Coordinates of C-alpha atoms and ligand atoms in Angstrom, one line a residue:
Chain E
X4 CA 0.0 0.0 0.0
X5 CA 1.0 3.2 -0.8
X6 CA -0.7 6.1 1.1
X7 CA -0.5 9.9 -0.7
X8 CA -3.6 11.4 0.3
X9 CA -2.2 13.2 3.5
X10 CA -3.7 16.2 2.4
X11 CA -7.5 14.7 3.7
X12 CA -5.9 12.6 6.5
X13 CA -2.6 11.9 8.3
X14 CA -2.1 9.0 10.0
X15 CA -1.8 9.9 13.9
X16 CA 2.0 9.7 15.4
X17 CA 2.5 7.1 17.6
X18 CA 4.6 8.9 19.8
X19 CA 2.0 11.7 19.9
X20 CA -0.8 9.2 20.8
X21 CA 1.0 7.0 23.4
X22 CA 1.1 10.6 25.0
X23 CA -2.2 11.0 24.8
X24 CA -3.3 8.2 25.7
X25 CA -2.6 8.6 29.7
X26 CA -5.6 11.5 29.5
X27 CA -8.0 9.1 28.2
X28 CA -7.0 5.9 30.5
X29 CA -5.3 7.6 33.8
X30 CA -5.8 11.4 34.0
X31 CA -9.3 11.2 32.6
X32 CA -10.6 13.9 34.9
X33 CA -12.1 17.3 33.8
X34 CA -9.6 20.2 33.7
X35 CA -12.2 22.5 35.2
X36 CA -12.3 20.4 38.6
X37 CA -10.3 21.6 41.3
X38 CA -9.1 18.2 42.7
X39 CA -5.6 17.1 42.1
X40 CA -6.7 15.1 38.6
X41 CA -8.4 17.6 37.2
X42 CA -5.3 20.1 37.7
X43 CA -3.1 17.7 36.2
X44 CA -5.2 17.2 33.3
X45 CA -5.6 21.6 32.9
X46 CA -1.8 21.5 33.1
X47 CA -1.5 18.9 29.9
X48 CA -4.1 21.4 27.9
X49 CA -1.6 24.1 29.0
X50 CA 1.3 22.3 28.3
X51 CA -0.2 21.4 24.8
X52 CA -1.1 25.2 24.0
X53 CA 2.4 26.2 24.9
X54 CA 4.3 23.8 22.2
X55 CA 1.1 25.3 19.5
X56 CA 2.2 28.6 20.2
X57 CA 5.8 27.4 20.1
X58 CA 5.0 26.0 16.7
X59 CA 3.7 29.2 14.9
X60 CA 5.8 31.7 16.8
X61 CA 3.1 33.5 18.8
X62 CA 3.6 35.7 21.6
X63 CA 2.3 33.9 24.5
X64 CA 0.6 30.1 24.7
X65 CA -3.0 32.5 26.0
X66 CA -3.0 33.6 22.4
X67 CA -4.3 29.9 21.5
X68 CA -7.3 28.8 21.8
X69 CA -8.6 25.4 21.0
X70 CA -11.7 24.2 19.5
X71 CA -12.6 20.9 18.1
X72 CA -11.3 21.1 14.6
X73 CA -10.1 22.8 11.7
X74 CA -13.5 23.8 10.5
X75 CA -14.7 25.2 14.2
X76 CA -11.7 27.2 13.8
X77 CA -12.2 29.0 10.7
X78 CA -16.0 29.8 11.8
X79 CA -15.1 31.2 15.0
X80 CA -12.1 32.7 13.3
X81 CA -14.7 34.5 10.4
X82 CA -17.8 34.7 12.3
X83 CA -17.0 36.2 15.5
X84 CA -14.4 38.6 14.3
X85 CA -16.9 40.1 11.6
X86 CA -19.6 39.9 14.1
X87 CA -17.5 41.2 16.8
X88 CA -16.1 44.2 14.6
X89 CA -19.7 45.2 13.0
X90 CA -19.6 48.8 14.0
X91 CA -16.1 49.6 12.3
X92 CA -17.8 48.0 8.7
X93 CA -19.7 44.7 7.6
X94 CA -17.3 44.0 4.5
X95 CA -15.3 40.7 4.3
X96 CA -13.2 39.5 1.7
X97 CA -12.2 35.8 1.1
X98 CA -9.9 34.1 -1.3
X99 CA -11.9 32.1 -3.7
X100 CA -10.2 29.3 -3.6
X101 CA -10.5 28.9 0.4
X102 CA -11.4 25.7 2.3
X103 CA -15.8 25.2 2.8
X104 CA -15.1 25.4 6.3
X105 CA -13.8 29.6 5.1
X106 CA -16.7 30.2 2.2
X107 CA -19.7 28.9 4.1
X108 CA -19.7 30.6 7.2
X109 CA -18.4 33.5 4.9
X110 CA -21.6 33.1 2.8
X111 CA -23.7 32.8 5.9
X112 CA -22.1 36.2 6.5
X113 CA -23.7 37.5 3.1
X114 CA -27.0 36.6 4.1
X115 CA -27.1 38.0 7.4
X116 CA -26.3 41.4 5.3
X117 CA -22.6 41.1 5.1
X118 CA -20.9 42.4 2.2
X119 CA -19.0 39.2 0.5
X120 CA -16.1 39.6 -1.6
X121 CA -13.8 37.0 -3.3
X122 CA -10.3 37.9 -4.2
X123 CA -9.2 35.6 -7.4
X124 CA -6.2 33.8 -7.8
X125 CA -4.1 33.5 -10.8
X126 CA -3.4 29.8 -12.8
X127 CA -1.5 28.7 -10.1
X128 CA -3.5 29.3 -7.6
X129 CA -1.9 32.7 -5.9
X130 CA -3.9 35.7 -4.8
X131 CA -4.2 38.2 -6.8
X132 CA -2.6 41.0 -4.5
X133 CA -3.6 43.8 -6.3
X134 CA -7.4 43.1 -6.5
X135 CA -7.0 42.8 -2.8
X136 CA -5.3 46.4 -2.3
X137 CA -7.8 47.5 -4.4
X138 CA -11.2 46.1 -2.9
X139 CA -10.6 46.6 0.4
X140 CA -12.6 49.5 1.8
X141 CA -12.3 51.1 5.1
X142 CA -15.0 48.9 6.0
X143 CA -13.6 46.1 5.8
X144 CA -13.1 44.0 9.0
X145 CA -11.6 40.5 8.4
X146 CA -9.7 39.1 4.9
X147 CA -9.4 35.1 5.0
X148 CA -6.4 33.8 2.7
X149 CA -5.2 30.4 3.7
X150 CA -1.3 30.2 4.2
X151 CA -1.4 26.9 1.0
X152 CA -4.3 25.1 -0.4
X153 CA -4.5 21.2 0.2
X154 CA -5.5 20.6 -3.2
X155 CA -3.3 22.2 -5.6
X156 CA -0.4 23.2 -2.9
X157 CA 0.1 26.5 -3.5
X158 CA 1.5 28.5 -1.0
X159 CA 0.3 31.9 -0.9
X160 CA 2.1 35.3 -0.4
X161 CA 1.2 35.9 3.2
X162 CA 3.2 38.5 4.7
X163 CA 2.5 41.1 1.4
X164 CA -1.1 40.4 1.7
X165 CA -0.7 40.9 5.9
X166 CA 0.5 44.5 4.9
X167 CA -2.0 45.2 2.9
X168 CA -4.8 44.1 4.8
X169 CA -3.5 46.1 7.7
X170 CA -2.5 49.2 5.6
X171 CA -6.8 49.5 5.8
X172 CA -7.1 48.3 9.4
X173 CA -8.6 45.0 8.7
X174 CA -7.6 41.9 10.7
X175 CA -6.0 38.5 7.9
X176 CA -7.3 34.8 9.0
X177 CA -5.1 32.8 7.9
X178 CA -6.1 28.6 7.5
X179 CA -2.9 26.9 7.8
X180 CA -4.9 23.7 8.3
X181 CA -2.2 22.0 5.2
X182 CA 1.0 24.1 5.8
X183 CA 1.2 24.0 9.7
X184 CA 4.6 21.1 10.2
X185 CA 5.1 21.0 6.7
X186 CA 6.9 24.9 6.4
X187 CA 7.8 27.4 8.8
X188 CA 5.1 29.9 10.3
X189 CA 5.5 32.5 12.0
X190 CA 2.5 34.4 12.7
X191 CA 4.8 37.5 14.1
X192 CA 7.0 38.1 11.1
X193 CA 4.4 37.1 8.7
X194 CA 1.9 39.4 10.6
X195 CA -1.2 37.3 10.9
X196 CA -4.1 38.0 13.2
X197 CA -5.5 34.7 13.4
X198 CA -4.2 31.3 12.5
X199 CA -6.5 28.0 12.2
X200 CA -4.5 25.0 12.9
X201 CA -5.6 21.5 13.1
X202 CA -4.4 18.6 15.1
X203 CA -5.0 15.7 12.8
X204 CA -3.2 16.9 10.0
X205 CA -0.1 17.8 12.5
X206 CA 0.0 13.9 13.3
X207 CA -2.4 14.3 16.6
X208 CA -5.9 12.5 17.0
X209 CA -8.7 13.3 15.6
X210 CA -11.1 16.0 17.5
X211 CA -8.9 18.9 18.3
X212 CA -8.1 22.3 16.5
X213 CA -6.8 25.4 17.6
X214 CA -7.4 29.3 16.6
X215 CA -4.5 31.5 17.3
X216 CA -5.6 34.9 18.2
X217 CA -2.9 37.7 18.0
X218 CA -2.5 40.3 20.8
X219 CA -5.4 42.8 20.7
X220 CA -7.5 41.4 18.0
X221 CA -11.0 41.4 18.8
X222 CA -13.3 38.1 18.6
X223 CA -16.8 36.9 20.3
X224 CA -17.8 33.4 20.5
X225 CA -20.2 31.9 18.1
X226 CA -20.9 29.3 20.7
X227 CA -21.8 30.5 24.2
X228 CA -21.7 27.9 26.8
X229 CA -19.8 26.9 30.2
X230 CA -17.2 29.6 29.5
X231 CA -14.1 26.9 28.5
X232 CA -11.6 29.0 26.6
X233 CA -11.5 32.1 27.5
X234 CA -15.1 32.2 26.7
X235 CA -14.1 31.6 23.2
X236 CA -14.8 28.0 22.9
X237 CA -17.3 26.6 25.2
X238 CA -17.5 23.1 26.1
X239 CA -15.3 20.3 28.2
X240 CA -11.8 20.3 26.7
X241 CA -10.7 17.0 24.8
X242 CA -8.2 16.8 26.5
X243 CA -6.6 13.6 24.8
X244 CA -6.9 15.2 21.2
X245 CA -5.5 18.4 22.4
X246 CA -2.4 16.5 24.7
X247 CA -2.0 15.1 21.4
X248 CA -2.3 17.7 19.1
X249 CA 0.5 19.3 21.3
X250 CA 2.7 16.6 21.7
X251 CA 2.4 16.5 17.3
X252 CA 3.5 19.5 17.2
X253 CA 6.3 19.6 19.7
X254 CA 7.7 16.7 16.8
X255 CA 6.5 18.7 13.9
X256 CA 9.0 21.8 15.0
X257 CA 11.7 19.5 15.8
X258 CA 11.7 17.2 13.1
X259 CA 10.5 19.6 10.7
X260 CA 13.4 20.9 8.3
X261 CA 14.3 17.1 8.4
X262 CA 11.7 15.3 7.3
X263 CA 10.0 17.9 4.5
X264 CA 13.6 17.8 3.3
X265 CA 13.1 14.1 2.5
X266 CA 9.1 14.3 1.8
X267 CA 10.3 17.4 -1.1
X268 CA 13.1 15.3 -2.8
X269 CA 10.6 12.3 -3.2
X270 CA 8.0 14.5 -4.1
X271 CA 10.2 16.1 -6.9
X272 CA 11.1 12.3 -8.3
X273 CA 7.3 11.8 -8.1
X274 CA 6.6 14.6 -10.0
X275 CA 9.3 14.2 -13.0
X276 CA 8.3 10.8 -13.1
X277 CA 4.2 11.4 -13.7
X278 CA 5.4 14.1 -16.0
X279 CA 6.7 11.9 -18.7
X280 CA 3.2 10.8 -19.2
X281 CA 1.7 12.5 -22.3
X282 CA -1.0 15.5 -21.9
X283 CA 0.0 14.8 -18.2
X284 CA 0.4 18.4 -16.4
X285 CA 1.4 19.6 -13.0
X286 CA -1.6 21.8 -11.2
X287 CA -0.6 24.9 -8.5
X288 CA 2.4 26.5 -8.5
X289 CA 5.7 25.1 -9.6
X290 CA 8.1 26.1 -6.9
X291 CA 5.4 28.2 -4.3
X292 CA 3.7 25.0 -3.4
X293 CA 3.8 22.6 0.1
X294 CA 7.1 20.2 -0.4
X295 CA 4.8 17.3 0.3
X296 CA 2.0 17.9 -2.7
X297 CA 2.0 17.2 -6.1
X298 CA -1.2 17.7 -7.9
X299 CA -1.8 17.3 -11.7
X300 CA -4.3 16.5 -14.6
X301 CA -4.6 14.1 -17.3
X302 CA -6.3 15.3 -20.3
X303 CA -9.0 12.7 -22.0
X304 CA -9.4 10.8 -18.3
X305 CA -11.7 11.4 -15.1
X306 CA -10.3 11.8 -11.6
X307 CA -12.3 9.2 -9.7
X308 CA -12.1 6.5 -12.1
X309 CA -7.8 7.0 -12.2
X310 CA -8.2 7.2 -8.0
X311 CA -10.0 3.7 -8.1
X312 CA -7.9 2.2 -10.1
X313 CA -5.1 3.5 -8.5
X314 CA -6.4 1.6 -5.1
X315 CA -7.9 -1.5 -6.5
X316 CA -5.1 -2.7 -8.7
X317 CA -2.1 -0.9 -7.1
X318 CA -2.9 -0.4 -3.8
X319 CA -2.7 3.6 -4.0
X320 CA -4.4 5.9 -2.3
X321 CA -4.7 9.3 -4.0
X322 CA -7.4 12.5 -4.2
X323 CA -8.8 14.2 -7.3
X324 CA -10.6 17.3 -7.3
X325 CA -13.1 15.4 -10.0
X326 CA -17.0 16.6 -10.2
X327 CA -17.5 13.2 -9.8
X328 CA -16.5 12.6 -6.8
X329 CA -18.6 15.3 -4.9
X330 CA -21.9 15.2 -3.8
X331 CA -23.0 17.8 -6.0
X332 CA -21.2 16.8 -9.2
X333 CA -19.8 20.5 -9.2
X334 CA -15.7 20.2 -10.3
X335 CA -13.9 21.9 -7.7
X336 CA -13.9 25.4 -7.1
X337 CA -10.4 25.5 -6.8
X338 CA -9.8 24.0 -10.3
X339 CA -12.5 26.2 -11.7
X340 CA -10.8 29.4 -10.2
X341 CA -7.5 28.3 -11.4
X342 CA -9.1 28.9 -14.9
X343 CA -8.9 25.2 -15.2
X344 CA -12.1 24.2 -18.4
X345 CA -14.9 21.8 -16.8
X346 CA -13.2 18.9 -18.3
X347 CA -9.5 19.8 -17.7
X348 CA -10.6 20.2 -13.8
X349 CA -12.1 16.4 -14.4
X350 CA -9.0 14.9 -14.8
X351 CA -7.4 16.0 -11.4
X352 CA -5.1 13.9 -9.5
X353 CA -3.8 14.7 -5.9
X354 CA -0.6 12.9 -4.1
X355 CA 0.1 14.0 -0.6
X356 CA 3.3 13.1 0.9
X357 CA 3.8 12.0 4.7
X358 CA 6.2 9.9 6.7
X359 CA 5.1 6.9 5.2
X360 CA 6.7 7.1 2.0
X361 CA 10.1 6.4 0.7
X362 CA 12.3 6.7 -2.4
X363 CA 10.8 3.6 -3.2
X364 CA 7.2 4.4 -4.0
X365 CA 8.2 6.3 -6.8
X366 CA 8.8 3.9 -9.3
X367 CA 5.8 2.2 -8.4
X368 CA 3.5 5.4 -8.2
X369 CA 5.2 5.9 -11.9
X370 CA 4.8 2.7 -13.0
X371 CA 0.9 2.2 -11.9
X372 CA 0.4 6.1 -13.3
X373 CA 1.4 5.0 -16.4
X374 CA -0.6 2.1 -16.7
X375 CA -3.4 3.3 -14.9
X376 CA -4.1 6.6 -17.9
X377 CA -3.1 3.6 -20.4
X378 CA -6.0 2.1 -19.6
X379 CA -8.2 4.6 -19.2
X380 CA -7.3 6.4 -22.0
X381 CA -7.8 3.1 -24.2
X382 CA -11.1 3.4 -22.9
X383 CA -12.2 7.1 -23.2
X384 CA -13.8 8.2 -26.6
X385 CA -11.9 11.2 -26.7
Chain W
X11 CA -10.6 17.6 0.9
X12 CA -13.2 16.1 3.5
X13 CA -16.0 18.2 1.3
X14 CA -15.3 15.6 -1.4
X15 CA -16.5 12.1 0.1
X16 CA -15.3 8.9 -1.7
X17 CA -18.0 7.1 -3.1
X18 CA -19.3 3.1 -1.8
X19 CA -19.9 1.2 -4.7
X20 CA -21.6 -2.8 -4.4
X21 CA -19.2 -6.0 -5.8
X22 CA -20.7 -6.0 -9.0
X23 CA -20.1 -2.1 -10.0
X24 CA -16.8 -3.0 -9.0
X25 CA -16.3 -6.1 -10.9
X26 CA -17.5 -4.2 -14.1
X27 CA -15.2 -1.3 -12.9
X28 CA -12.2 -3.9 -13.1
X29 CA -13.0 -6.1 -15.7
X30 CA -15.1 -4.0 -18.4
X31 CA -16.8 -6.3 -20.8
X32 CA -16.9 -4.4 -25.1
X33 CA -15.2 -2.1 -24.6
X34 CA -14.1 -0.4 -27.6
X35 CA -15.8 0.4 -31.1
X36 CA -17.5 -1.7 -33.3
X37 CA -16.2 -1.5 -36.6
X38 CA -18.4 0.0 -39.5
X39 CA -21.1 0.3 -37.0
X40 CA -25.0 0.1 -38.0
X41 CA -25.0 2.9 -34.9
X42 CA -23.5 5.0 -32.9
X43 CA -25.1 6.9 -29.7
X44 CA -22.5 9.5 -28.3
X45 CA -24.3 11.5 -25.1
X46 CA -22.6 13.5 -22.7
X47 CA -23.5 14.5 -19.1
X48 CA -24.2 18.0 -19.2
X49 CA -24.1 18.1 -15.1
X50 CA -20.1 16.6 -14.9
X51 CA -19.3 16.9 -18.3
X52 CA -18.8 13.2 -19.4
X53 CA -19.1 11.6 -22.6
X54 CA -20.7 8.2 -23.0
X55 CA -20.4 6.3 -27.0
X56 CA -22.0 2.8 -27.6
X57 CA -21.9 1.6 -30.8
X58 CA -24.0 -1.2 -32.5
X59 CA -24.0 -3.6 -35.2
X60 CA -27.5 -5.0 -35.8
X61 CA -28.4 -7.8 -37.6
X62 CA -32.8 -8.7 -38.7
X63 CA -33.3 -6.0 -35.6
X64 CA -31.4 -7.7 -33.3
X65 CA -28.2 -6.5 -31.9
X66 CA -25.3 -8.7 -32.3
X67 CA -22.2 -6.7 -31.0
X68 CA -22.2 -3.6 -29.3
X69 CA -19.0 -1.4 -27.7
X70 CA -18.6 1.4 -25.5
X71 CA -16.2 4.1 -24.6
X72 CA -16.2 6.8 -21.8
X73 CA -14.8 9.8 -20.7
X74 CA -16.2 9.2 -17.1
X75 CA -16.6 8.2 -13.6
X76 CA -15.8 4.5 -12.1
X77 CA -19.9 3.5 -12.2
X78 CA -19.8 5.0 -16.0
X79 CA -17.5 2.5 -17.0
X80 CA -19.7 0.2 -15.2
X81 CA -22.9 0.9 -16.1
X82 CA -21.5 1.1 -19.6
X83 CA -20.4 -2.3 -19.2
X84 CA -23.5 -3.7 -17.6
X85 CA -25.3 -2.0 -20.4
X86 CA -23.8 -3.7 -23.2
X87 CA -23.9 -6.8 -21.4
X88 CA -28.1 -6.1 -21.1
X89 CA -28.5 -5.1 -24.8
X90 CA -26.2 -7.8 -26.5
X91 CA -28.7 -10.4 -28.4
X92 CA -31.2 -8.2 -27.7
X93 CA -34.1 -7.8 -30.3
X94 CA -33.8 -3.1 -30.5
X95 CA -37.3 -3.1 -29.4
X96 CA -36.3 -4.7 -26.3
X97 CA -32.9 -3.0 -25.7
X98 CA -34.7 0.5 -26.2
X99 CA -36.8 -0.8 -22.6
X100 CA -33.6 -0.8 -20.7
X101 CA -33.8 1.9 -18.1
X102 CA -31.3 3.9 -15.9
X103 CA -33.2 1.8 -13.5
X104 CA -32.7 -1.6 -14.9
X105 CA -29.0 -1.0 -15.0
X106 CA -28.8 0.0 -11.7
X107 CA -30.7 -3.1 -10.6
X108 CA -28.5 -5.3 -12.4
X109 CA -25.4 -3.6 -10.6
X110 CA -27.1 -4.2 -7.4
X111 CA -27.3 0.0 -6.8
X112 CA -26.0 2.4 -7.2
X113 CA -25.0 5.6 -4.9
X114 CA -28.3 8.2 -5.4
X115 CA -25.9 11.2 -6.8
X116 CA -24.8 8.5 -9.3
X117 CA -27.9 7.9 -10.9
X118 CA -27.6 10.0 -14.1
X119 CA -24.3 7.9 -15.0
X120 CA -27.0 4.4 -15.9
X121 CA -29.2 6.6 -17.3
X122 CA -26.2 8.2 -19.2
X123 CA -25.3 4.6 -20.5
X124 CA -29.0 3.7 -21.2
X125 CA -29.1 7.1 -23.1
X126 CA -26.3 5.7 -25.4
X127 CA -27.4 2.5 -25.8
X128 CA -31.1 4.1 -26.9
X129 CA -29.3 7.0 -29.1
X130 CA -27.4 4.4 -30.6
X131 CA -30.4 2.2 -31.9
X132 CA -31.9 5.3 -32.9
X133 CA -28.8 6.1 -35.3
X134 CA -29.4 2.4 -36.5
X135 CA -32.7 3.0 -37.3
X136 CA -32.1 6.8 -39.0
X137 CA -29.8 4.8 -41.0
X138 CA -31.9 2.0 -41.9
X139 CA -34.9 4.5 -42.9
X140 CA -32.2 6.6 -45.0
X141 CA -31.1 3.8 -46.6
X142 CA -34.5 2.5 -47.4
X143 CA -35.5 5.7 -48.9
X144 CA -32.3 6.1 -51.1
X145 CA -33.2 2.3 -52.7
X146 CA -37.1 2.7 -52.5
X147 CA -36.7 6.3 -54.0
X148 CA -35.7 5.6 -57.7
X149 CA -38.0 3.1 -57.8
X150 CA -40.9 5.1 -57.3
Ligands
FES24 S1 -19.6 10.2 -15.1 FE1 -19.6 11.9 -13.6 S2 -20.5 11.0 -11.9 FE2 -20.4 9.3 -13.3

């Protein structure tokens, strides 16, 4: 088996769950009692928002908070600032190839009377930095660009777009959901005002996210409750997914430079290699992208039916961006904003790298590629 | 990518998925169906060779998802030996049935394969009418 779809789904670290696993089976007790086991367990949520902080450079572990996941993140991160900041302007801006867990609450925004804008991106996926300048008003509050995009790996330009944003007074969201542990952040330097991060794709278990919120920037909870969080984030801390989400990225900012050194030379093999297919192209930006992601398309062959026969007769697991493969049979956004044609974006192909693979998956990524849009090719009518 | 969910298919979609029976063209075909999908953008082409109305080799191609290569197969499979009356009673449903289901937002891909497989006997029989004409004509 070969796994490259890290991009949806990273296998958790064992070292970051055998760490965990002492919250669930030994110190199982609520951080919000006052007993001896409940202040051990509050340490290991503080302990685990230090080493977050840690990992994005922020000022102090109080400017994290954590949520549940990714996606609780990025609403609390785009509802309650805009909500929050309503009297300075009700304009929000977006980057139009941003995460659903970004455009829906953003969209929810709209209705609620919320002026929606969406800044496009250029063919490989970057944000187009002079739109941005351009369309945002004085009553502007929040801008959302995510630091790369899981799908075609671009990463974007985010400390020219923090100056911009802040040259008007407007806060930047930032989703580093796919670049956290995989390139250097610092939300300081590169002036971000609020930073989604999510445990799973560090390498932590499932159910735990976190919102970095920088010094002074103004947010209200979209989900009032026991008061957990600073108020931000109400309800009883997981307190195994966040000792673990903690623990992940502890490793991810030691082992870092090391192991996205080895993921990016594999990846680049992976990538010559799939390009010596014909009408076989290379999506997102050639040298601004993730060192872990490769993302292309095959002209003449759909997405889904390349992913299953990747998995059923090579034992690969891929993504594709393909309509088909959506509920809605709409291609993906992303592909579509890219300026990617309906059936260009149908031939999508996704590899994520992770600590999984070796040198040696890549002649046999290349190998079942090859034989994979063969077949399917031998089979299409076009 | 967790706003993209992979799709459960049944044995048999898979079994057609892996081991496509026709595929392919039929040479100098009596006729061709080509539909496409206008909802994903796919392209579906079965073509026919027909012999006293009945269909005695039929082949598909298809620029589309696993269950259209499936329910392309399947489709064939149905309408081979077939009398055209007959094959132009296969529905999106009957395909499906014979795959043992389908997922719901795959639906349109059976009926995409039906629509072939109907558009195809209706080329057959635009032919056959044509043809009819052009040696009926002079002798009128
Ligand atoms: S061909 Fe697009 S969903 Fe089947």
């Amino acid at each position: 088996m070969v796994y490259l779809d890290h991009a949806s789904s990273v296998p958790v670290d064992p070292r970051a769950l055998a760490f965990a696993g002492r919250y669930l089976k030994e110190e199982y007790a609520n951080p919000s009692s006052l007993y001896a086991l409940g202040l051990s367990a509050k340490q290991a949520v503080e302990e685990a928002r230090a080493r977050v902080a840690a990992l994005v450079h922020a000022e102090t572990p109080s400017t994290i908070v954590f949520t549940g996941s990714a996606t609780e993140s990025n609403n609390l991160a785009v509802r309650g600032t805009a909500l929050r900041n309503r009297k300075k302007g009700k304009s929000i801006l977006v980057s139009a190839i941003e995460h659903v867990s970004v455009l829906n609450p953003a969209r929810d925004l709209q209705k609620q009377g919320f002026d929606l804008g969406f800044v496009p991106v250029d063919r490989y996926g970057v944000v187009d930095l002079v739109f941005l300048e351009e369309n945002l008003a004085p009553e502007t509050t929040v801008v959302s660009v995510h630091y790369a995009n899981d799908e075609i790996g671009t990463v974007e330009p985010i400390r020219e777009a923090a100056a911009i944003v802040h040259e008007k007074g407007a806060y930047l969201h930032v989703n580093a959901t796919a670049a956290a542990g995989r390139i250097p952040i610092d939300v300081q330097e590169d002036g971000i005002d609020l930073l989604t991060l999510s445990g799973n794709d560090l390498g932590g278990p499932r159910g735990a996210g976190a919102l970095y919120i920088g010094p002074g920037v103004k947010v209200q909870t979209v989900m009032p409750g026991g008061g957990q969080e600073k108020g931000l984030r109400s309800g009883t801390e997981n307190v195994f997914a966040i000792a673990g989400m903690g623990e992940a990225a502890r490793i991810a900012a030691m082992e870092m430079e090391d192991e996205m050194a080895r993921e990016k030379a594999i990846r680049d093999r992976l990538i010559e290699e799939v390009l010596t297919i014909e009408e076989s192209y290379l999506t997102g930006h050639p040298d601004f992208r993730l060192p872990n992601h490769a993302s292309f398309r095959f002209s003449r062959i759909e997405g889904e039916s390349i992913l299953l026969n990747l998995d059923t007769f090579f034992g690969i697991q891929v993504a594709t961006g393909s309509a088909c493969t959506s509920r809605t049979l709409e291609p993906s956004h992303v592909l579509i904003a890219i300026g990617l044609k309906h059936e260009e974006a149908h031939g999508s192909v996704v590899m994520s790298l992770g600590r999984s693979n070796s040198t040696e998956d890549v002649p046999l990524v290349g190998r079942a590629m090859k034989e994979t849009v063969m077949r399917l090719r031998s089979i299409s009518p076009l | 990518m967790e706003d993209r969910p992979q799709i459960g298919y049944s044995k048999k979609v898979m079994e057609h998925f892996m081991n496509p029976r026709n595929v392919g063209d039929v040479e100098n075909a009596d006729g061709i169906g080509t539909v496409g999908n206008p909802v994903c953008g796919d392209l579906m082409q079965v073509s026919i060779r027909v012999e006293n109305d009945v269909i005695t080799e039929i082949k598909f191609k298809t620029f589309g998802c696993g269950s259209a290569i499936a329910t392309a197969s399947m489709v064939t499979e149905m309408a081979k030996g077939k009398h055209i009356d007959e094959a132009l009673k296969i529905t999106r449903q009957d395909v499906a049935d014979e795959l043992e289901g389908l997922p719901p937002v795959k639906m349109h891909c059976s009926n995409l394969a039906a629509d072939a497989l109907h558009e195809a006997i209706k080329d057959y029989r635009a032919k056959r009418e044509g043809k009819k004409e052009a040696i009926e004509e002079p002798a009128r």
